[in-house]
């Protein structure tokens, strides 16, 4: 007999089927045993009666193949929470495909601390609510890809072993490359720029690595970077328009395909208002000062508490839970960032904050070869390190720019997760690669801070 997915069994009332899956839970009621069988499509109730003999040895997470008849449940036994809640399968034969040891916690009503959740990741990912996080992440990534393709962007695969650091400030993982030096890419930045010189519009969904030496609720050492870059922009404002389209579509698509998952978290999609408001960093700092009397007006970046305050402001004034902040100081942004011609102390770059956390960074880039060379020298970086990248500019690069959206961060903000690690399948940080590490000074003998000066601060 061919296997049928749990969700499909509703079409087989009074017919015999074979289903396969894991035991999500077991309930014994005298001589009757109820099993909730979980497969990739959902849950199906299995009833083992008149004698429970067939289910005698079966425990949670056993992998079963069950044959039997699909029958309508008595009305008072309907379960509106399940898509198969009006039916059940009366087991006639149960074949154990794999046994499972007793779990260290209740997987169905998972209530464990974050470290335990991550220590047991191969199992805790089986929980329905945890799975929902990654369905949302997958849909957000699909939506990004679809929007990019619809807008004429070509997809590329970025290298992750690179010869130089690009983002500075945020630290870089050094690797011993056949007795030479190489790094794990902090961003596909230089490659997406190079490829604007080839394809005009380009995007990638890739891995980026940051040797973050501290444990925060916002930073991973490996994250999913959704990057876009485009040439022939009329203004840096075009980039924010594109970014806004991407974000709007992500929320629209999640609204269409992930209602069930959002409901599990009692989450609502962030409101954007008619247009996402845009403020310069200095303007934001003035507003924050007026609202709180907290004076961070001389700070070169928005502090995390400022990001939260400006979110409250945007929500109250514009009905938007997102806000673009632009014009960060030139000396605090990477070397490729375009200074504002009206005030070169500040850049034509922006962050997009969602519910008080930065989820996107972007901006116009310096596309003039001579200016780029001058800027690299001014920052005391070595031209020879950038010779390869500079070819793209030496031989004609249109006005261009782009942005990057952190996948885990947007999911964190949508679902109001406490920690960005919850939005990473297998999160890495200073204290964990799958399993907890014993962090000692010895562990980081090779970690180098980027040689690039004057770059974005890590918040
Ligand atoms: P930036 O360094 O701001 O910019 O990174 C872009 C976006 O990536 C996400 N992000 C992170 N997510 C989790 N853990 C981290 N450690 C981490 N670091 C960054 C954030 C952030 O907004 N090259 C530029 C982008 C550009 O200008 O196109 C860059 O990498 O969501």
Tab-separated table of N, CA, C and O in Angstrom, residues 335-413:
chain	number	residue	atom	x	y	z
A	335	UNK	N	34.698	51.880	3.992
A	335	UNK	CA	35.413	52.733	3.025
A	335	UNK	C	34.639	52.962	1.730
A	335	UNK	O	34.844	53.935	1.025
A	336	UNK	N	33.747	52.051	1.364
A	336	UNK	CA	33.065	52.145	0.071
A	336	UNK	C	31.848	53.071	0.116
A	336	UNK	O	31.198	53.311	-0.886
A	337	UNK	N	31.507	53.593	1.302
A	337	UNK	CA	30.268	54.368	1.461
A	337	UNK	C	30.397	55.773	0.871
A	337	UNK	O	31.408	56.449	1.070
A	338	UNK	N	29.361	56.219	0.183
A	338	UNK	CA	29.378	57.503	-0.533
A	338	UNK	C	29.111	58.650	0.440
A	338	UNK	O	28.053	58.716	1.064
A	339	UNK	N	30.055	59.600	0.542
A	339	UNK	CA	29.795	60.744	1.419
A	339	UNK	C	28.745	61.668	0.789
A	339	UNK	O	28.673	61.778	-0.435
A	340	UNK	N	27.958	62.314	1.628
A	340	UNK	CA	26.956	63.251	1.122
A	340	UNK	C	27.677	64.473	0.541
A	340	UNK	O	28.394	65.159	1.275
A	341	UNK	N	27.516	64.769	-0.758
A	341	UNK	CA	28.248	65.904	-1.339
A	341	UNK	C	27.924	67.224	-0.620
A	341	UNK	O	28.763	68.113	-0.545
A	342	UNK	N	26.727	67.312	-0.017
A	342	UNK	CA	26.363	68.566	0.682
A	342	UNK	C	27.044	68.660	2.036
A	342	UNK	O	27.186	69.735	2.596
A	343	UNK	N	27.400	67.526	2.603
A	343	UNK	CA	28.039	67.508	3.916
A	343	UNK	C	28.835	66.203	4.047
A	343	UNK	O	28.351	65.211	4.594
A	344	UNK	N	30.074	66.222	3.509
A	344	UNK	CA	30.844	64.971	3.393
A	344	UNK	C	31.195	64.297	4.727
A	344	UNK	O	31.730	63.201	4.737
A	345	UNK	N	30.892	64.968	5.840
A	345	UNK	CA	31.089	64.322	7.146
A	345	UNK	C	30.092	63.187	7.362
A	345	UNK	O	30.243	62.340	8.224
A	346	UNK	N	29.022	63.245	6.561
A	346	UNK	CA	27.955	62.245	6.697
A	346	UNK	C	27.768	61.501	5.375
A	346	UNK	O	28.141	62.011	4.311
A	347	UNK	N	27.202	60.305	5.466
A	347	UNK	CA	27.133	59.451	4.272
A	347	UNK	C	25.711	59.308	3.735
A	347	UNK	O	24.735	59.488	4.459
A	348	UNK	N	25.641	58.914	2.465
A	348	UNK	CA	24.356	58.577	1.872
A	348	UNK	C	24.098	57.091	2.136
A	348	UNK	O	24.024	56.269	1.232
A	349	UNK	N	24.049	56.780	3.418
A	349	UNK	CA	23.811	55.385	3.805
A	349	UNK	C	22.660	55.369	4.801
A	349	UNK	O	22.318	56.399	5.376
A	350	UNK	N	22.079	54.203	4.990
A	350	UNK	CA	20.914	54.126	5.882
A	350	UNK	C	20.856	52.783	6.592
A	350	UNK	O	21.444	51.794	6.145
A	351	UNK	N	20.141	52.796	7.691
A	351	UNK	CA	19.730	51.558	8.363
A	351	UNK	C	18.208	51.547	8.344
A	351	UNK	O	17.580	52.623	8.375
A	352	UNK	N	17.636	50.370	8.299
A	352	UNK	CA	16.191	50.262	8.476
A	352	UNK	C	15.958	49.573	9.820
A	352	UNK	O	16.476	48.473	10.061
A	353	UNK	N	15.212	50.263	10.684
A	353	UNK	CA	14.911	49.689	11.993
A	353	UNK	C	13.503	49.115	11.967
A	353	UNK	O	12.582	49.749	11.433
A	354	UNK	N	13.349	47.930	12.534
A	354	UNK	CA	12.024	47.312	12.629
A	354	UNK	C	11.758	47.037	14.104
A	354	UNK	O	12.541	46.332	14.740
A	355	UNK	N	10.701	47.625	14.602
A	355	UNK	CA	10.346	47.473	16.026
A	355	UNK	C	11.569	47.695	16.915
A	355	UNK	O	11.837	46.933	17.848
A	356	UNK	N	12.363	48.694	16.536
A	356	UNK	CA	13.458	49.121	17.404
A	356	UNK	C	14.772	48.382	17.234
A	356	UNK	O	15.673	48.535	18.054
A	357	UNK	N	14.902	47.587	16.171
A	357	UNK	CA	16.185	46.905	15.928
A	357	UNK	C	16.568	47.041	14.462
A	357	UNK	O	15.710	46.903	13.583
A	358	UNK	N	17.863	47.276	14.215
A	358	UNK	CA	18.339	47.371	12.834
A	358	UNK	C	18.200	46.013	12.151
A	358	UNK	O	18.716	45.013	12.646
A	359	UNK	N	17.493	46.014	11.021
A	359	UNK	CA	17.396	44.756	10.254
A	359	UNK	C	18.067	44.877	8.883
A	359	UNK	O	18.342	43.876	8.237
A	360	UNK	N	18.281	46.124	8.425
A	360	UNK	CA	18.883	46.359	7.103
A	360	UNK	C	19.934	47.452	7.223
A	360	UNK	O	19.758	48.398	7.987
A	361	UNK	N	20.999	47.306	6.442
A	361	UNK	CA	21.927	48.420	6.220
A	361	UNK	C	22.105	48.554	4.713
A	361	UNK	O	22.154	47.545	4.006
A	362	UNK	N	22.221	49.786	4.244
A	362	UNK	CA	22.448	49.964	2.814
A	362	UNK	C	22.939	51.364	2.517
A	362	UNK	O	23.161	52.167	3.426
A	363	UNK	N	23.109	51.639	1.231
A	363	UNK	CA	23.527	52.985	0.865
A	363	UNK	C	24.154	53.036	-0.505
A	363	UNK	O	24.351	52.009	-1.168
A	364	UNK	N	24.435	54.281	-0.908
A	364	UNK	CA	25.141	54.489	-2.175
A	364	UNK	C	26.628	54.213	-1.938
A	364	UNK	O	27.149	54.416	-0.838
A	365	UNK	N	27.318	53.759	-2.999
A	365	UNK	CA	28.751	53.461	-2.890
A	365	UNK	C	29.551	54.457	-3.729
A	365	UNK	O	29.033	55.001	-4.723
A	366	UNK	N	30.813	54.564	-3.381
A	366	UNK	CA	31.695	55.382	-4.222
A	366	UNK	C	31.962	54.569	-5.483
A	366	UNK	O	32.479	53.453	-5.393
A	367	UNK	N	31.569	55.105	-6.645
A	367	UNK	CA	31.787	54.333	-7.876
A	367	UNK	C	32.930	54.889	-8.716
A	367	UNK	O	33.325	54.279	-9.699
A	368	UNK	N	33.472	56.029	-8.299
A	368	UNK	CA	34.569	56.638	-9.048
A	368	UNK	C	35.906	56.022	-8.585
A	368	UNK	O	36.237	56.048	-7.389
A	369	UNK	N	36.637	55.478	-9.535
A	369	UNK	CA	37.869	54.748	-9.232
A	369	UNK	C	38.848	55.594	-8.409
A	369	UNK	O	39.353	55.165	-7.371
A	370	UNK	N	39.107	56.832	-8.896
A	370	UNK	CA	40.107	57.675	-8.220
A	370	UNK	C	39.683	57.965	-6.775
A	370	UNK	O	40.502	57.935	-5.855
A	371	UNK	N	38.403	58.250	-6.600
A	371	UNK	CA	37.915	58.581	-5.244
A	371	UNK	C	38.028	57.372	-4.320
A	371	UNK	O	38.354	57.506	-3.143
A	372	UNK	N	37.751	56.202	-4.894
A	372	UNK	CA	37.814	54.981	-4.098
A	372	UNK	C	39.256	54.711	-3.650
A	372	UNK	O	39.523	54.415	-2.485
A	373	UNK	N	40.188	54.886	-4.590
A	373	UNK	CA	41.608	54.682	-4.280
A	373	UNK	C	42.035	55.661	-3.179
A	373	UNK	O	42.686	55.281	-2.186
A	374	UNK	N	41.605	56.909	-3.341
A	374	UNK	CA	41.973	57.950	-2.363
A	374	UNK	C	41.436	57.587	-0.970
A	374	UNK	O	42.117	57.722	0.043
A	375	UNK	N	40.202	57.108	-0.982
A	375	UNK	CA	39.555	56.778	0.294
A	375	UNK	C	40.230	55.594	0.983
A	375	UNK	O	40.403	55.582	2.197
A	376	UNK	N	40.620	54.606	0.182
A	376	UNK	CA	41.297	53.436	0.749
A	376	UNK	C	42.621	53.879	1.389
A	376	UNK	O	42.941	53.492	2.514
A	377	UNK	N	43.344	54.745	0.661
A	377	UNK	CA	44.639	55.235	1.191
A	377	UNK	C	44.422	56.066	2.459
A	377	UNK	O	45.139	55.915	3.441
A	378	UNK	N	43.408	56.934	2.401
A	378	UNK	CA	43.118	57.816	3.545
A	378	UNK	C	42.868	57.001	4.814
A	378	UNK	O	43.217	57.416	5.916
A	379	UNK	N	42.281	55.835	4.640
A	379	UNK	CA	41.968	54.990	5.794
A	379	UNK	C	43.123	54.061	6.164
A	379	UNK	O	42.947	53.123	6.943
A	380	UNK	N	44.257	54.319	5.525
A	380	UNK	CA	45.473	53.548	5.815
A	380	UNK	C	45.286	52.044	5.530
A	380	UNK	O	45.828	51.180	6.232
A	381	UNK	N	44.490	51.770	4.526
A	381	UNK	CA	44.347	50.393	4.074
A	381	UNK	C	45.278	50.210	2.880
A	381	UNK	O	45.686	51.175	2.253
A	382	UNK	N	45.577	48.939	2.560
A	382	UNK	CA	46.552	48.703	1.490
A	382	UNK	C	45.844	48.558	0.149
A	382	UNK	O	44.978	47.699	-0.013
A	383	UNK	N	46.261	49.370	-0.812
A	383	UNK	CA	45.668	49.309	-2.156
A	383	UNK	C	45.816	47.905	-2.733
A	383	UNK	O	44.900	47.386	-3.366
A	384	UNK	N	46.961	47.276	-2.443
A	384	UNK	CA	47.197	45.950	-3.048
A	384	UNK	C	46.125	44.929	-2.616
A	384	UNK	O	45.774	44.037	-3.362
A	385	UNK	N	45.576	45.124	-1.407
A	385	UNK	CA	44.525	44.215	-0.938
A	385	UNK	C	43.236	44.355	-1.754
A	385	UNK	O	42.393	43.462	-1.740
A	386	UNK	N	43.086	45.514	-2.394
A	386	UNK	CA	41.816	45.788	-3.080
A	386	UNK	C	41.965	45.871	-4.603
A	386	UNK	O	41.042	46.275	-5.297
A	387	UNK	N	43.178	45.493	-5.086
A	387	UNK	CA	43.459	45.622	-6.519
A	387	UNK	C	42.454	44.858	-7.372
A	387	UNK	O	41.987	45.341	-8.411
A	388	UNK	N	42.117	43.684	-6.916
A	388	UNK	CA	41.183	42.815	-7.649
A	388	UNK	C	39.823	43.502	-7.763
A	388	UNK	O	39.270	43.673	-8.855
A	389	UNK	N	39.311	43.944	-6.617
A	389	UNK	CA	38.006	44.626	-6.538
A	389	UNK	C	38.028	45.923	-7.354
A	389	UNK	O	37.076	46.227	-8.088
A	390	UNK	N	39.143	46.640	-7.260
A	390	UNK	CA	39.220	47.958	-7.906
A	390	UNK	C	39.144	47.884	-9.433
A	390	UNK	O	38.761	48.863	-10.085
A	391	UNK	N	39.485	46.729	-10.007
A	391	UNK	CA	39.377	46.594	-11.468
A	391	UNK	C	37.982	46.973	-11.946
A	391	UNK	O	37.803	47.601	-12.981
A	392	UNK	N	36.980	46.547	-11.160
A	392	UNK	CA	35.581	46.787	-11.554
A	392	UNK	C	35.307	48.279	-11.688
A	392	UNK	O	34.455	48.688	-12.485
A	393	UNK	N	36.031	49.088	-10.912
A	393	UNK	CA	35.807	50.536	-10.916
A	393	UNK	C	36.718	51.236	-11.916
A	393	UNK	O	36.347	52.235	-12.523
A	394	UNK	N	37.894	50.660	-12.095
A	394	UNK	CA	38.866	51.237	-13.026
A	394	UNK	C	38.309	51.178	-14.448
A	394	UNK	O	38.574	52.044	-15.285
A	395	UNK	N	37.518	50.130	-14.699
A	395	UNK	CA	37.018	49.933	-16.058
A	395	UNK	C	35.518	50.206	-16.174
A	395	UNK	O	34.812	49.533	-16.903
A	396	UNK	N	35.033	51.184	-15.434
A	396	UNK	CA	33.673	51.679	-15.658
A	396	UNK	C	32.608	51.085	-14.767
A	396	UNK	O	32.152	49.965	-14.982
A	397	UNK	N	32.216	51.855	-13.759
A	397	UNK	CA	31.146	51.417	-12.843
A	397	UNK	C	30.085	52.516	-12.762
A	397	UNK	O	30.412	53.667	-12.461
A	398	UNK	N	28.817	52.219	-13.041
A	398	UNK	CA	27.782	53.259	-12.962
A	398	UNK	C	27.524	53.668	-11.510
A	398	UNK	O	27.950	52.964	-10.594
A	399	UNK	N	26.797	54.760	-11.307
A	399	UNK	CA	26.387	55.099	-9.934
A	399	UNK	C	25.624	53.905	-9.372
A	399	UNK	O	24.749	53.365	-10.051
A	400	UNK	N	25.989	53.511	-8.174
A	400	UNK	CA	25.381	52.264	-7.678
A	400	UNK	C	25.275	52.237	-6.166
A	400	UNK	O	25.893	53.032	-5.465
A	401	UNK	N	24.493	51.265	-5.703
A	401	UNK	CA	24.335	51.073	-4.261
A	401	UNK	C	23.541	49.823	-3.995
A	401	UNK	O	23.141	49.111	-4.923
A	402	UNK	N	23.312	49.548	-2.736
A	402	UNK	CA	22.578	48.326	-2.410
A	402	UNK	C	22.250	48.274	-0.938
A	402	UNK	O	22.409	49.257	-0.197
A	403	UNK	N	21.823	47.112	-0.512
A	403	UNK	CA	21.463	46.943	0.894
A	403	UNK	C	21.536	45.473	1.271
A	403	UNK	O	21.595	44.594	0.404
A	404	UNK	N	21.520	45.233	2.580
A	404	UNK	CA	21.544	43.860	3.093
A	404	UNK	C	20.549	43.723	4.244
A	404	UNK	O	20.502	44.571	5.139
A	405	UNK	N	19.766	42.665	4.165
A	405	UNK	CA	18.777	42.369	5.195
A	405	UNK	C	19.218	41.106	5.931
A	405	UNK	O	19.540	40.099	5.296
A	406	UNK	N	19.251	41.163	7.245
A	406	UNK	CA	19.612	39.983	8.039
A	406	UNK	C	18.375	39.113	8.254
A	406	UNK	O	17.402	39.559	8.857
A	407	UNK	N	18.427	37.867	7.766
A	407	UNK	CA	17.221	37.017	7.812
A	407	UNK	C	16.787	36.713	9.248
A	407	UNK	O	15.609	36.763	9.574
A	408	UNK	N	17.764	36.395	10.099
A	408	UNK	CA	17.384	36.017	11.469
A	408	UNK	C	16.803	37.216	12.206
A	408	UNK	O	15.895	37.071	13.030
A	409	UNK	N	17.355	38.397	11.902
A	409	UNK	CA	16.871	39.582	12.618
A	409	UNK	C	15.439	39.924	12.255
A	409	UNK	O	14.640	40.289	13.120
A	410	UNK	N	15.084	39.806	10.983
A	410	UNK	CA	13.705	40.166	10.611
A	410	UNK	C	12.726	39.171	11.250
A	410	UNK	O	11.667	39.558	11.759
A	411	UNK	N	13.113	37.895	11.294
A	411	UNK	CA	12.225	36.890	11.907
A	411	UNK	C	12.103	37.154	13.409
A	411	UNK	O	11.018	37.082	13.983
A	412	UNK	N	13.218	37.470	14.028
A	412	UNK	CA	13.192	37.798	15.465
A	412	UNK	C	12.179	38.908	15.737
A	412	UNK	O	11.364	38.819	16.657
A	413	UNK	N	12.237	39.957	14.904
A	413	UNK	CA	11.380	41.110	15.151
A	413	UNK	C	9.909	40.817	14.848
A	413	UNK	O	9.029	41.308	15.531
